[in-house]
Amino acid sequence: KQASSNLTRGLQRSAGASTSAYDPSGRALEAITALHTFLVDYLGGEQMEGEYACNVFLSRGVAENNLGQWTMRVCDFMVDRLGWSFVVCNVCNLGDYGQRREQQLIFRYDGERREMPIAKSVSTSTLGGIDMPEYWTSQEVLNAEVSSKIVSCDMDETLALQQMLDGSFQRRLTRDRAFETTVKTEEEMPYRLEVVHAFRSEHTSLWFRYSNRLKRYDADQEPFEVKSQAAGIHINSRLGPGEAYLFHGTNPSSSQSILRTGFATLHAGKTTGTMFGAGIYLAECSSKADEYGRDDRATYPGLLAVLVCRCLVGQPFVTTEPGDYVEDARSTNKDCVVGDREAKVGTYREFIISDETQIYPEYTVIYRRQYDADQVPLPMRQKVTGTSGRFWQVRLQNGGWGNVPRAPSLLMSTAYKSGNMQVTVTIGDHTYAMDLDNLTQTNVSSGTTRKLRKPMVM
């Protein structure tokens, strides 16, 4: 969203008087010129009459926004770069719900200051005996100028990530897959997840924490095979004993936040529940992680995100039944819990890690769902198996059950929840009378009646 920044209005008013007694040193004019360059080049601002329009401000929900983050960048520039004193910040929330925010920053020039001391350049190619990954590219991180940096992936990494998504993708439905309401398709799940952007985190403190945890792992143990290891050799070849890349579906904004701060087990399960106990839930199949992918309609409208995390899987505690197994894993010296619903009901295995230090959130992949079979490689044109349990179903002639198409199924669910048990729908060239109370479908033309089955999730 585009928002106007009035941060320079006060300075601009003094520009005309910069050669008068009010600005004998010309410092105000110098500051205006430098700040203009900063707002245009760094914030992407466009100068307008008495203000700048800066296309960097975002909001999420009713009252969350990033105005404070960007005004702090302005404050840092004025104080650290130009040497002005920060006097006060006034904040005002406007609108019926306080959803519009205004901030006024006041600076004062107090004369020449000595230069800020600069720390010696320190190489962090090793940090406390921990080697930084040789593929890290940010010199600012490697020279200890900043503690972390998110960089764009090169073509080799991006291709490897696409291969990992493809190699672990299975067109297998579960009840965790929600309706896709933003696309016109009768497919319940996509054929492929297509990488649009990919970013890598180079984070010294998170890497230091993760590496220290790896040191305590017994590397002589039998490796536990993970499906994500089947493709993407360019990235998977970097892994050591006990490690694997696992997926965590989310939205683009949250994925970037997790790259910067890491996971917090404090928030584990607040979004999707905890079938096997408290911890960070990750998947070995990209199609499972995609069930939790969301479009936040902010950073990348229309796109979703999956985190590709470098994890210490080690020797897991494997179970096929729901329950809290975190303490069982700890008491038997297991490194994590694997909920094997693939063996039990033919869906997926989930990996539950309760120790944050065993996860290094390394990549964010911004992707789109591809529902057109003609647009994907031949091996990925799979038939869907399983069920999401979100569609009404009708008994087929062969004795099985088939989904009622998306639009009439949604219409039937809406009617059912409102107490309307008689619904007429059109499917293809036929009109059907749906009796939701007696669970029958009747072809209006032929009079043929078949049994209906309600959704498991409505």
Tab-separated table of C-alpha atoms in Angstrom:
chain	number	residue	atom	x	y	z
A	1	LYS	CA	0.000	0.000	0.000
A	2	GLN	CA	1.185	3.485	-0.729
A	3	ALA	CA	1.335	5.879	2.167
A	4	SER	CA	2.480	9.463	2.350
A	5	SER	CA	5.386	10.363	4.569
A	6	ASN	CA	5.317	13.873	5.994
A	7	LEU	CA	8.601	13.410	7.799
A	8	THR	CA	10.376	16.131	5.836
A	9	ARG	CA	7.696	18.799	5.933
A	10	GLY	CA	9.262	20.669	8.859
A	11	LEU	CA	12.699	20.667	7.258
A	12	GLN	CA	11.331	21.765	3.916
A	13	ARG	CA	9.679	24.788	5.502
A	14	SER	CA	13.094	25.984	6.662
A	15	ALA	CA	14.708	25.506	3.255
A	16	GLY	CA	13.730	28.931	2.011
A	17	ALA	CA	15.332	30.526	5.065
A	18	SER	CA	18.515	28.465	4.945
A	19	THR	CA	20.649	31.451	3.959
A	20	SER	CA	19.159	33.704	6.643
A	21	ALA	CA	20.065	34.124	10.276
A	22	TYR	CA	17.935	31.066	11.074
A	23	ASP	CA	20.407	28.773	9.289
A	24	PRO	CA	23.767	30.596	9.194
A	25	SER	CA	25.729	27.345	8.774
A	26	GLY	CA	23.531	25.977	6.002
A	27	ARG	CA	23.117	22.744	7.977
A	28	ALA	CA	19.352	22.601	7.440
A	29	LEU	CA	19.731	22.781	3.682
A	30	GLU	CA	22.447	20.124	3.766
A	31	ALA	CA	20.186	17.894	5.835
A	32	ILE	CA	17.266	18.419	3.443
A	33	THR	CA	19.423	17.476	0.485
A	34	ALA	CA	20.824	14.357	2.179
A	35	LEU	CA	17.424	13.308	3.493
A	36	HIS	CA	15.896	13.786	0.065
A	37	THR	CA	18.454	11.370	-1.395
A	38	PHE	CA	17.785	8.893	1.429
A	39	LEU	CA	13.999	8.979	1.005
A	40	VAL	CA	14.169	8.605	-2.763
A	41	ASP	CA	16.975	6.047	-3.064
A	42	TYR	CA	16.391	3.962	0.082
A	43	LEU	CA	12.642	4.265	0.670
A	44	GLY	CA	11.716	4.501	-3.004
A	45	GLY	CA	9.984	7.813	-2.322
A	46	GLU	CA	8.444	10.121	-4.882
A	47	GLN	CA	8.620	13.805	-4.024
A	48	MET	CA	5.269	15.551	-4.057
A	49	GLU	CA	4.145	18.983	-2.880
A	50	GLY	CA	5.270	19.275	0.736
A	51	GLU	CA	5.680	15.520	1.230
A	52	TYR	CA	7.014	12.248	-0.123
A	53	ALA	CA	4.978	9.224	-1.215
A	54	CYS	CA	6.934	6.152	-0.122
A	55	ASN	CA	5.789	2.758	-1.356
A	56	VAL	CA	7.192	0.744	1.548
A	57	PHE	CA	4.399	0.864	4.100
A	58	LEU	CA	2.420	-2.332	4.686
A	59	SER	CA	-0.492	-3.236	6.929
A	60	ARG	CA	-1.773	-6.583	8.177
A	61	GLY	CA	-5.256	-6.901	9.564
A	62	VAL	CA	-6.913	-3.827	11.013
A	63	ALA	CA	-4.200	-2.206	13.114
A	64	GLU	CA	-0.816	-3.870	12.389
A	65	ASN	CA	1.599	-1.949	10.174
A	66	ASN	CA	5.302	-1.375	9.650
A	67	LEU	CA	5.379	2.429	9.941
A	68	GLY	CA	7.490	2.296	13.106
A	69	GLN	CA	10.118	0.148	11.398
A	70	TRP	CA	10.602	2.643	8.588
A	71	THR	CA	10.507	5.773	10.758
A	72	MET	CA	13.298	4.211	12.829
A	73	ARG	CA	15.357	3.924	9.644
A	74	VAL	CA	14.825	7.660	9.165
A	75	CYS	CA	15.832	8.274	12.781
A	76	ASP	CA	19.001	6.196	12.372
A	77	PHE	CA	19.912	8.128	9.246
A	78	MET	CA	19.405	11.568	10.809
A	79	VAL	CA	21.277	10.736	14.018
A	80	ASP	CA	24.016	8.307	12.982
A	81	ARG	CA	24.707	9.604	9.478
A	82	LEU	CA	23.991	13.334	9.702
A	83	GLY	CA	24.760	13.890	13.417
A	84	TRP	CA	21.479	15.579	14.368
A	85	SER	CA	19.903	15.090	17.801
A	86	PHE	CA	16.649	13.177	18.072
A	87	VAL	CA	14.334	15.299	20.232
A	88	VAL	CA	10.923	13.670	20.330
A	89	CYS	CA	8.530	11.367	18.507
A	90	ASN	CA	4.785	12.044	18.592
A	91	VAL	CA	2.431	9.216	17.663
A	92	CYS	CA	-1.252	9.387	16.819
A	93	ASN	CA	-3.665	6.640	15.776
A	94	LEU	CA	-6.528	7.761	13.571
A	95	GLY	CA	-9.606	6.121	12.063
A	96	ASP	CA	-12.554	4.332	13.645
A	97	TYR	CA	-10.368	1.477	14.847
A	98	GLY	CA	-7.042	3.262	15.110
A	99	GLN	CA	-6.016	1.659	11.840
A	100	ARG	CA	-4.309	4.802	10.493
A	101	ARG	CA	-1.118	5.925	12.135
A	102	GLU	CA	0.722	9.238	12.077
A	103	GLN	CA	4.169	9.876	13.505
A	104	GLN	CA	6.047	13.154	13.854
A	105	LEU	CA	9.810	13.050	14.362
A	106	ILE	CA	11.620	16.178	15.550
A	107	PHE	CA	15.388	16.597	15.164
A	108	ARG	CA	17.708	19.427	16.208
A	109	TYR	CA	21.182	20.328	15.060
A	110	ASP	CA	23.402	20.875	18.132
A	111	GLY	CA	26.701	21.549	16.442
A	112	GLU	CA	29.625	19.433	15.398
A	113	ARG	CA	29.936	16.033	17.006
A	114	ARG	CA	32.882	13.701	17.023
A	115	GLU	CA	32.583	10.780	14.648
A	116	MET	CA	30.993	7.608	15.922
A	117	PRO	CA	33.666	5.028	16.828
A	118	ILE	CA	33.785	2.103	14.418
A	119	ALA	CA	34.573	-1.390	15.633
A	120	LYS	CA	37.466	-3.274	14.093
A	121	SER	CA	36.577	-5.557	11.219
A	122	VAL	CA	36.257	-9.056	12.608
A	123	SER	CA	35.950	-12.115	10.411
A	124	THR	CA	33.214	-14.527	11.416
A	125	SER	CA	34.250	-17.277	9.034
A	126	THR	CA	34.664	-19.051	12.358
A	127	LEU	CA	32.690	-18.071	15.437
A	128	GLY	CA	33.576	-19.753	18.680
A	129	GLY	CA	35.066	-22.672	16.786
A	130	ILE	CA	31.997	-22.979	14.533
A	131	ASP	CA	32.623	-22.768	10.796
A	132	MET	CA	30.284	-20.620	8.747
A	133	PRO	CA	28.869	-22.406	5.666
A	134	GLU	CA	31.214	-21.996	2.709
A	135	TYR	CA	28.302	-21.095	0.429
A	136	TRP	CA	27.371	-17.983	2.434
A	137	THR	CA	27.874	-14.882	0.302
A	138	SER	CA	27.101	-11.837	2.465
A	139	GLN	CA	30.351	-10.078	3.276
A	140	GLU	CA	28.516	-7.964	5.847
A	141	VAL	CA	27.695	-11.122	7.798
A	142	LEU	CA	31.095	-12.748	7.291
A	143	ASN	CA	32.848	-9.555	8.424
A	144	ALA	CA	30.620	-9.220	11.508
A	145	GLU	CA	29.139	-5.930	10.306
A	146	VAL	CA	25.648	-7.401	10.727
A	147	SER	CA	24.507	-10.567	12.473
A	148	SER	CA	22.179	-11.774	9.743
A	149	LYS	CA	21.159	-11.199	6.160
A	150	ILE	CA	18.486	-12.614	3.863
A	151	VAL	CA	19.868	-13.059	0.341
A	152	SER	CA	18.261	-14.117	-2.911
A	153	CYS	CA	19.050	-17.647	-4.020
A	154	ASP	CA	21.099	-18.130	-7.165
A	155	MET	CA	19.877	-20.219	-10.095
A	156	ASP	CA	21.471	-23.444	-8.840
A	157	GLU	CA	19.840	-23.191	-5.415
A	158	THR	CA	16.484	-22.180	-6.885
A	159	LEU	CA	16.558	-25.162	-9.247
A	160	ALA	CA	17.489	-27.501	-6.389
A	161	LEU	CA	14.614	-26.168	-4.281
A	162	GLN	CA	12.199	-26.765	-7.162
A	163	GLN	CA	13.559	-30.305	-7.473
A	164	MET	CA	13.021	-30.867	-3.739
A	165	LEU	CA	9.434	-29.622	-3.973
A	166	ASP	CA	8.777	-31.817	-7.026
A	167	GLY	CA	10.521	-34.913	-5.686
A	168	SER	CA	8.569	-34.929	-2.417
A	169	PHE	CA	5.179	-33.860	-3.830
A	170	GLN	CA	2.371	-36.415	-3.590
A	171	ARG	CA	-1.207	-35.771	-4.757
A	172	ARG	CA	-2.633	-37.160	-1.567
A	173	LEU	CA	-5.542	-35.444	0.170
A	174	THR	CA	-6.086	-35.146	3.923
A	175	ARG	CA	-8.608	-33.302	6.055
A	176	ASP	CA	-6.028	-30.569	6.663
A	177	ARG	CA	-6.354	-29.289	3.081
A	178	ALA	CA	-8.683	-26.296	2.918
A	179	PHE	CA	-10.830	-25.181	-0.003
A	180	GLU	CA	-8.932	-23.162	-2.599
A	181	THR	CA	-11.360	-20.269	-3.026
A	182	THR	CA	-9.266	-17.939	-5.180
A	183	VAL	CA	-9.005	-20.113	-8.301
A	184	LYS	CA	-11.617	-21.583	-10.604
A	185	THR	CA	-10.899	-25.290	-10.643
A	186	GLU	CA	-12.556	-28.560	-9.743
A	187	GLU	CA	-9.210	-29.951	-8.587
A	188	GLU	CA	-8.992	-30.335	-4.811
A	189	MET	CA	-5.228	-29.937	-4.845
A	190	PRO	CA	-2.615	-28.712	-7.327
A	191	TYR	CA	-0.375	-30.840	-9.534
A	192	ARG	CA	2.741	-28.902	-8.619
A	193	LEU	CA	4.160	-26.106	-6.470
A	194	GLU	CA	6.055	-23.683	-8.727
A	195	VAL	CA	8.902	-21.645	-7.247
A	196	VAL	CA	8.535	-17.919	-7.951
A	197	HIS	CA	11.162	-16.510	-5.555
A	198	ALA	CA	13.604	-18.112	-3.128
A	199	PHE	CA	15.613	-16.568	-0.310
A	200	ARG	CA	18.338	-17.915	1.970
A	201	SER	CA	19.036	-16.808	5.539
A	202	GLU	CA	22.629	-16.247	6.629
A	203	HIS	CA	22.154	-15.885	10.381
A	204	THR	CA	25.211	-16.216	12.599
A	205	SER	CA	23.482	-16.644	15.975
A	206	LEU	CA	20.917	-19.182	14.727
A	207	TRP	CA	23.652	-21.072	12.871
A	208	PHE	CA	25.884	-21.041	15.970
A	209	ARG	CA	23.036	-22.436	18.077
A	210	TYR	CA	22.196	-25.128	15.525
A	211	SER	CA	25.839	-26.144	15.004
A	212	ASN	CA	26.397	-26.518	18.730
A	213	ARG	CA	23.414	-28.859	18.895
A	214	LEU	CA	24.817	-30.922	16.006
A	215	LYS	CA	28.049	-31.417	17.959
A	216	ARG	CA	26.147	-33.388	20.604
A	217	TYR	CA	24.687	-35.840	18.085
A	218	ASP	CA	26.197	-39.311	17.736
A	219	ALA	CA	27.052	-39.380	14.025
A	220	ASP	CA	27.648	-43.154	13.995
A	221	GLN	CA	23.950	-43.998	14.257
A	222	GLU	CA	21.952	-45.499	11.386
A	223	PRO	CA	20.482	-42.649	9.278
A	224	PHE	CA	16.718	-42.158	9.177
A	225	GLU	CA	15.569	-41.811	5.571
A	226	VAL	CA	13.540	-38.710	4.716
A	227	LYS	CA	11.677	-38.200	1.425
A	228	SER	CA	13.033	-34.678	0.876
A	229	GLN	CA	16.495	-36.204	0.388
A	230	ALA	CA	15.463	-37.847	-2.904
A	231	ALA	CA	16.051	-34.735	-5.053
A	232	GLY	CA	17.852	-31.383	-4.994
A	233	ILE	CA	21.347	-32.826	-4.660
A	234	HIS	CA	22.924	-29.356	-4.921
A	235	ILE	CA	21.449	-28.502	-1.511
A	236	ASN	CA	21.063	-31.936	0.058
A	237	SER	CA	24.774	-32.667	-0.464
A	238	ARG	CA	25.552	-30.067	2.223
A	239	LEU	CA	23.919	-32.118	4.961
A	240	GLY	CA	25.800	-34.081	7.581
A	241	PRO	CA	24.862	-37.181	9.592
A	242	GLY	CA	21.391	-37.028	11.134
A	243	GLU	CA	20.363	-33.965	9.141
A	244	ALA	CA	17.511	-33.495	6.683
A	245	TYR	CA	15.635	-30.656	5.051
A	246	LEU	CA	12.004	-30.441	6.171
A	247	PHE	CA	9.141	-28.175	5.041
A	248	HIS	CA	6.910	-25.842	7.039
A	249	GLY	CA	3.994	-24.193	5.232
A	250	THR	CA	3.024	-20.623	6.116
A	251	ASN	CA	2.482	-17.205	4.502
A	252	PRO	CA	5.169	-14.967	2.965
A	253	SER	CA	5.259	-12.412	5.803
A	254	SER	CA	5.548	-15.039	8.533
A	255	SER	CA	8.189	-16.961	6.594
A	256	GLN	CA	10.435	-13.884	6.406
A	257	SER	CA	9.905	-13.234	10.109
A	258	ILE	CA	10.913	-16.802	11.018
A	259	LEU	CA	14.070	-16.494	8.890
A	260	ARG	CA	15.031	-13.448	10.958
A	261	THR	CA	14.197	-14.776	14.423
A	262	GLY	CA	13.915	-18.558	14.229
A	263	PHE	CA	11.059	-20.693	15.530
A	264	ALA	CA	9.553	-20.289	18.978
A	265	THR	CA	8.118	-23.443	20.581
A	266	LEU	CA	6.049	-21.095	22.757
A	267	HIS	CA	3.736	-20.620	19.753
A	268	ALA	CA	3.807	-24.253	18.592
A	269	GLY	CA	0.434	-25.641	17.579
A	270	LYS	CA	-1.527	-22.403	18.022
A	271	THR	CA	-2.518	-22.415	14.342
A	272	THR	CA	-3.019	-26.068	13.445
A	273	GLY	CA	-3.122	-28.037	16.689
A	274	THR	CA	-0.792	-30.633	18.188
A	275	MET	CA	-1.731	-34.215	17.244
A	276	PHE	CA	1.526	-35.712	18.557
A	277	GLY	CA	2.495	-33.239	21.282
A	278	ALA	CA	3.902	-29.725	21.522
A	279	GLY	CA	6.673	-28.738	19.136
A	280	ILE	CA	7.442	-27.397	15.688
A	281	TYR	CA	5.566	-29.449	13.074
A	282	LEU	CA	7.412	-30.082	9.825
A	283	ALA	CA	6.849	-32.295	6.789
A	284	GLU	CA	9.077	-34.374	4.534
A	285	CYS	CA	6.619	-33.879	1.629
A	286	SER	CA	6.062	-30.463	0.088
A	287	SER	CA	2.428	-31.414	-0.595
A	288	LYS	CA	1.816	-31.828	3.146
A	289	ALA	CA	3.392	-28.460	3.946
A	290	ASP	CA	1.278	-26.891	1.193
A	291	GLU	CA	-1.837	-27.708	3.225
A	292	TYR	CA	-0.792	-24.885	5.561
A	293	GLY	CA	0.414	-22.451	2.883
A	294	ARG	CA	-1.503	-19.192	2.961
A	295	ASP	CA	-1.730	-15.986	0.948
A	296	ASP	CA	-1.399	-13.051	3.357
A	297	ARG	CA	-2.390	-10.631	0.551
A	298	ALA	CA	0.446	-8.332	1.563
A	299	THR	CA	4.040	-8.979	0.556
A	300	TYR	CA	3.354	-11.305	-2.385
A	301	PRO	CA	-0.364	-11.163	-3.240
A	302	GLY	CA	-1.661	-14.395	-4.729
A	303	LEU	CA	1.392	-16.396	-3.644
A	304	LEU	CA	2.164	-18.687	-0.714
A	305	ALA	CA	5.278	-19.625	1.228
A	306	VAL	CA	7.048	-22.686	2.524
A	307	LEU	CA	10.091	-22.683	4.791
A	308	VAL	CA	12.783	-25.211	3.920
A	309	CYS	CA	14.487	-25.902	7.226
A	310	ARG	CA	17.762	-27.633	7.923
A	311	CYS	CA	16.961	-29.984	10.786
A	312	LEU	CA	18.584	-32.489	13.082
A	313	VAL	CA	16.202	-35.433	12.689
A	314	GLY	CA	18.636	-37.945	14.166
A	315	GLN	CA	16.931	-40.983	15.653
A	316	PRO	CA	13.202	-40.233	15.977
A	317	PHE	CA	10.527	-41.714	18.202
A	318	VAL	CA	8.049	-43.153	15.654
A	319	THR	CA	4.352	-43.555	16.409
A	320	THR	CA	1.232	-44.199	14.340
A	321	GLU	CA	-1.332	-43.079	16.916
A	322	PRO	CA	-2.252	-39.549	18.027
A	323	GLY	CA	-1.051	-38.530	21.480
A	324	ASP	CA	1.586	-36.528	23.329
A	325	TYR	CA	4.884	-38.312	22.741
A	326	VAL	CA	7.385	-35.535	23.462
A	327	GLU	CA	8.307	-36.866	26.900
A	328	ASP	CA	8.450	-40.441	25.546
A	329	ALA	CA	10.996	-39.282	22.976
A	330	ARG	CA	13.100	-37.512	25.595
A	331	SER	CA	13.029	-40.395	28.045
A	332	THR	CA	14.253	-42.810	25.344
A	333	ASN	CA	16.973	-40.417	24.077
A	334	LYS	CA	15.238	-39.850	20.757
A	335	ASP	CA	15.845	-36.619	18.871
A	336	CYS	CA	12.291	-35.899	17.691
A	337	VAL	CA	8.860	-37.470	17.178
A	338	VAL	CA	7.614	-38.822	13.848
A	339	GLY	CA	3.853	-39.185	13.544
A	340	ASP	CA	3.584	-41.870	10.885
A	341	ARG	CA	0.059	-41.424	9.528
A	342	GLU	CA	1.349	-42.750	6.216
A	343	ALA	CA	1.688	-46.249	7.712
A	344	LYS	CA	-1.588	-45.950	9.622
A	345	VAL	CA	-4.011	-44.353	7.141
A	346	GLY	CA	-1.986	-43.770	3.985
A	347	THR	CA	-1.443	-40.009	4.297
A	348	TYR	CA	1.864	-38.451	5.447
A	349	ARG	CA	4.582	-38.564	8.089
A	350	GLU	CA	4.957	-35.470	10.263
A	351	PHE	CA	8.101	-34.528	12.171
A	352	ILE	CA	7.681	-32.845	15.562
A	353	ILE	CA	10.767	-31.143	16.986
A	354	SER	CA	10.423	-29.686	20.475
A	355	ASP	CA	13.962	-28.289	20.687
A	356	GLU	CA	14.324	-25.033	18.696
A	357	THR	CA	18.083	-25.510	18.471
A	358	GLN	CA	17.546	-28.524	16.181
A	359	ILE	CA	16.062	-26.329	13.441
A	360	TYR	CA	17.872	-23.826	11.259
A	361	PRO	CA	15.218	-22.081	9.097
A	362	GLU	CA	17.391	-21.627	6.018
A	363	TYR	CA	15.161	-20.972	3.006
A	364	THR	CA	11.904	-19.263	2.220
A	365	VAL	CA	10.300	-20.369	-1.042
A	366	ILE	CA	7.569	-18.133	-2.444
A	367	TYR	CA	5.440	-20.268	-4.739
A	368	ARG	CA	2.214	-20.628	-6.683
A	369	ARG	CA	-0.064	-23.649	-6.976
A	370	GLN	CA	-0.336	-25.068	-10.492
A	371	TYR	CA	-3.715	-26.675	-11.165
A	372	ASP	CA	-3.298	-27.165	-14.920
A	373	ALA	CA	-1.988	-30.657	-15.674
A	374	ASP	CA	-0.754	-29.533	-19.101
A	375	GLN	CA	1.653	-27.085	-17.417
A	376	VAL	CA	3.556	-29.631	-15.333
A	377	PRO	CA	6.077	-32.374	-16.214
A	378	LEU	CA	4.541	-35.714	-17.187
A	379	PRO	CA	5.644	-37.573	-14.003
A	380	MET	CA	3.686	-35.033	-11.919
A	381	ARG	CA	0.355	-35.571	-13.682
A	382	GLN	CA	-0.804	-37.849	-10.896
A	383	LYS	CA	-4.356	-38.775	-9.996
A	384	VAL	CA	-5.407	-37.521	-6.606
A	385	THR	CA	-5.883	-40.055	-3.788
A	386	GLY	CA	-7.471	-39.762	-0.366
A	387	THR	CA	-10.048	-37.198	0.610
A	388	SER	CA	-10.111	-33.816	2.270
A	389	GLY	CA	-13.510	-34.685	3.754
A	390	ARG	CA	-14.793	-31.239	2.733
A	391	PHE	CA	-17.010	-32.263	-0.191
A	392	TRP	CA	-20.413	-33.874	-0.303
A	393	GLN	CA	-20.158	-37.264	-1.974
A	394	VAL	CA	-22.509	-39.395	-4.067
A	395	ARG	CA	-22.585	-43.183	-4.365
A	396	LEU	CA	-21.249	-44.327	-7.740
A	397	GLN	CA	-22.442	-47.256	-9.831
A	398	ASN	CA	-19.301	-49.230	-9.012
A	399	GLY	CA	-20.084	-48.960	-5.305
A	400	GLY	CA	-17.490	-46.273	-4.513
A	401	TRP	CA	-18.004	-42.633	-3.643
A	402	GLY	CA	-17.331	-39.580	-5.809
A	403	ASN	CA	-17.133	-35.917	-4.837
A	404	VAL	CA	-19.945	-33.558	-5.728
A	405	PRO	CA	-18.212	-30.742	-7.701
A	406	ARG	CA	-16.925	-27.723	-5.793
A	407	ALA	CA	-19.630	-25.102	-6.476
A	408	PRO	CA	-22.701	-27.281	-5.787
A	409	SER	CA	-20.951	-28.855	-2.794
A	410	LEU	CA	-20.371	-25.431	-1.256
A	411	LEU	CA	-23.998	-24.511	-1.982
A	412	MET	CA	-25.179	-27.682	-0.261
A	413	SER	CA	-23.012	-27.075	2.803
A	414	THR	CA	-24.260	-23.497	3.106
A	415	ALA	CA	-27.873	-24.682	2.862
A	416	TYR	CA	-27.302	-27.482	5.374
A	417	LYS	CA	-25.800	-25.148	7.966
A	418	SER	CA	-28.741	-22.755	7.562
A	419	GLY	CA	-31.280	-25.567	8.020
A	420	ASN	CA	-32.423	-25.746	4.383
A	421	MET	CA	-32.499	-29.468	3.610
A	422	GLN	CA	-33.891	-29.328	0.057
A	423	VAL	CA	-31.486	-27.971	-2.571
A	424	THR	CA	-31.606	-28.048	-6.363
A	425	VAL	CA	-28.233	-27.971	-8.152
A	426	THR	CA	-27.003	-28.251	-11.713
A	427	ILE	CA	-24.037	-30.493	-12.490
A	428	GLY	CA	-23.031	-30.524	-16.122
A	429	ASP	CA	-26.189	-30.922	-18.231
A	430	HIS	CA	-28.254	-32.439	-15.430
A	431	THR	CA	-30.351	-30.995	-12.621
A	432	TYR	CA	-30.507	-32.801	-9.291
A	433	ALA	CA	-32.737	-32.504	-6.251
A	434	MET	CA	-30.583	-32.929	-3.145
A	435	ASP	CA	-32.353	-34.110	0.005
A	436	LEU	CA	-29.817	-33.276	2.690
A	437	ASP	CA	-31.984	-34.679	5.454
A	438	ASN	CA	-32.503	-38.145	3.949
A	439	LEU	CA	-29.145	-37.998	2.124
A	440	THR	CA	-30.389	-38.720	-1.392
A	441	GLN	CA	-29.650	-37.254	-4.829
A	442	THR	CA	-32.417	-37.472	-7.444
A	443	ASN	CA	-31.916	-36.784	-11.147
A	444	VAL	CA	-34.869	-34.488	-11.974
A	445	SER	CA	-35.105	-35.785	-15.580
A	446	SER	CA	-34.697	-39.539	-15.086
A	447	GLY	CA	-35.840	-39.929	-11.500
A	448	THR	CA	-32.710	-41.950	-10.668
A	449	THR	CA	-31.865	-41.734	-6.966
A	450	ARG	CA	-28.491	-42.271	-5.318
A	451	LYS	CA	-27.212	-42.033	-1.776
A	452	LEU	CA	-25.399	-38.944	-0.520
A	453	ARG	CA	-22.687	-38.724	2.132
A	454	LYS	CA	-22.060	-35.629	4.233
A	455	PRO	CA	-18.622	-33.984	4.405
A	456	MET	CA	-16.436	-34.942	7.343
A	457	VAL	CA	-15.461	-31.279	7.659
A	458	MET	CA	-18.058	-28.614	6.928
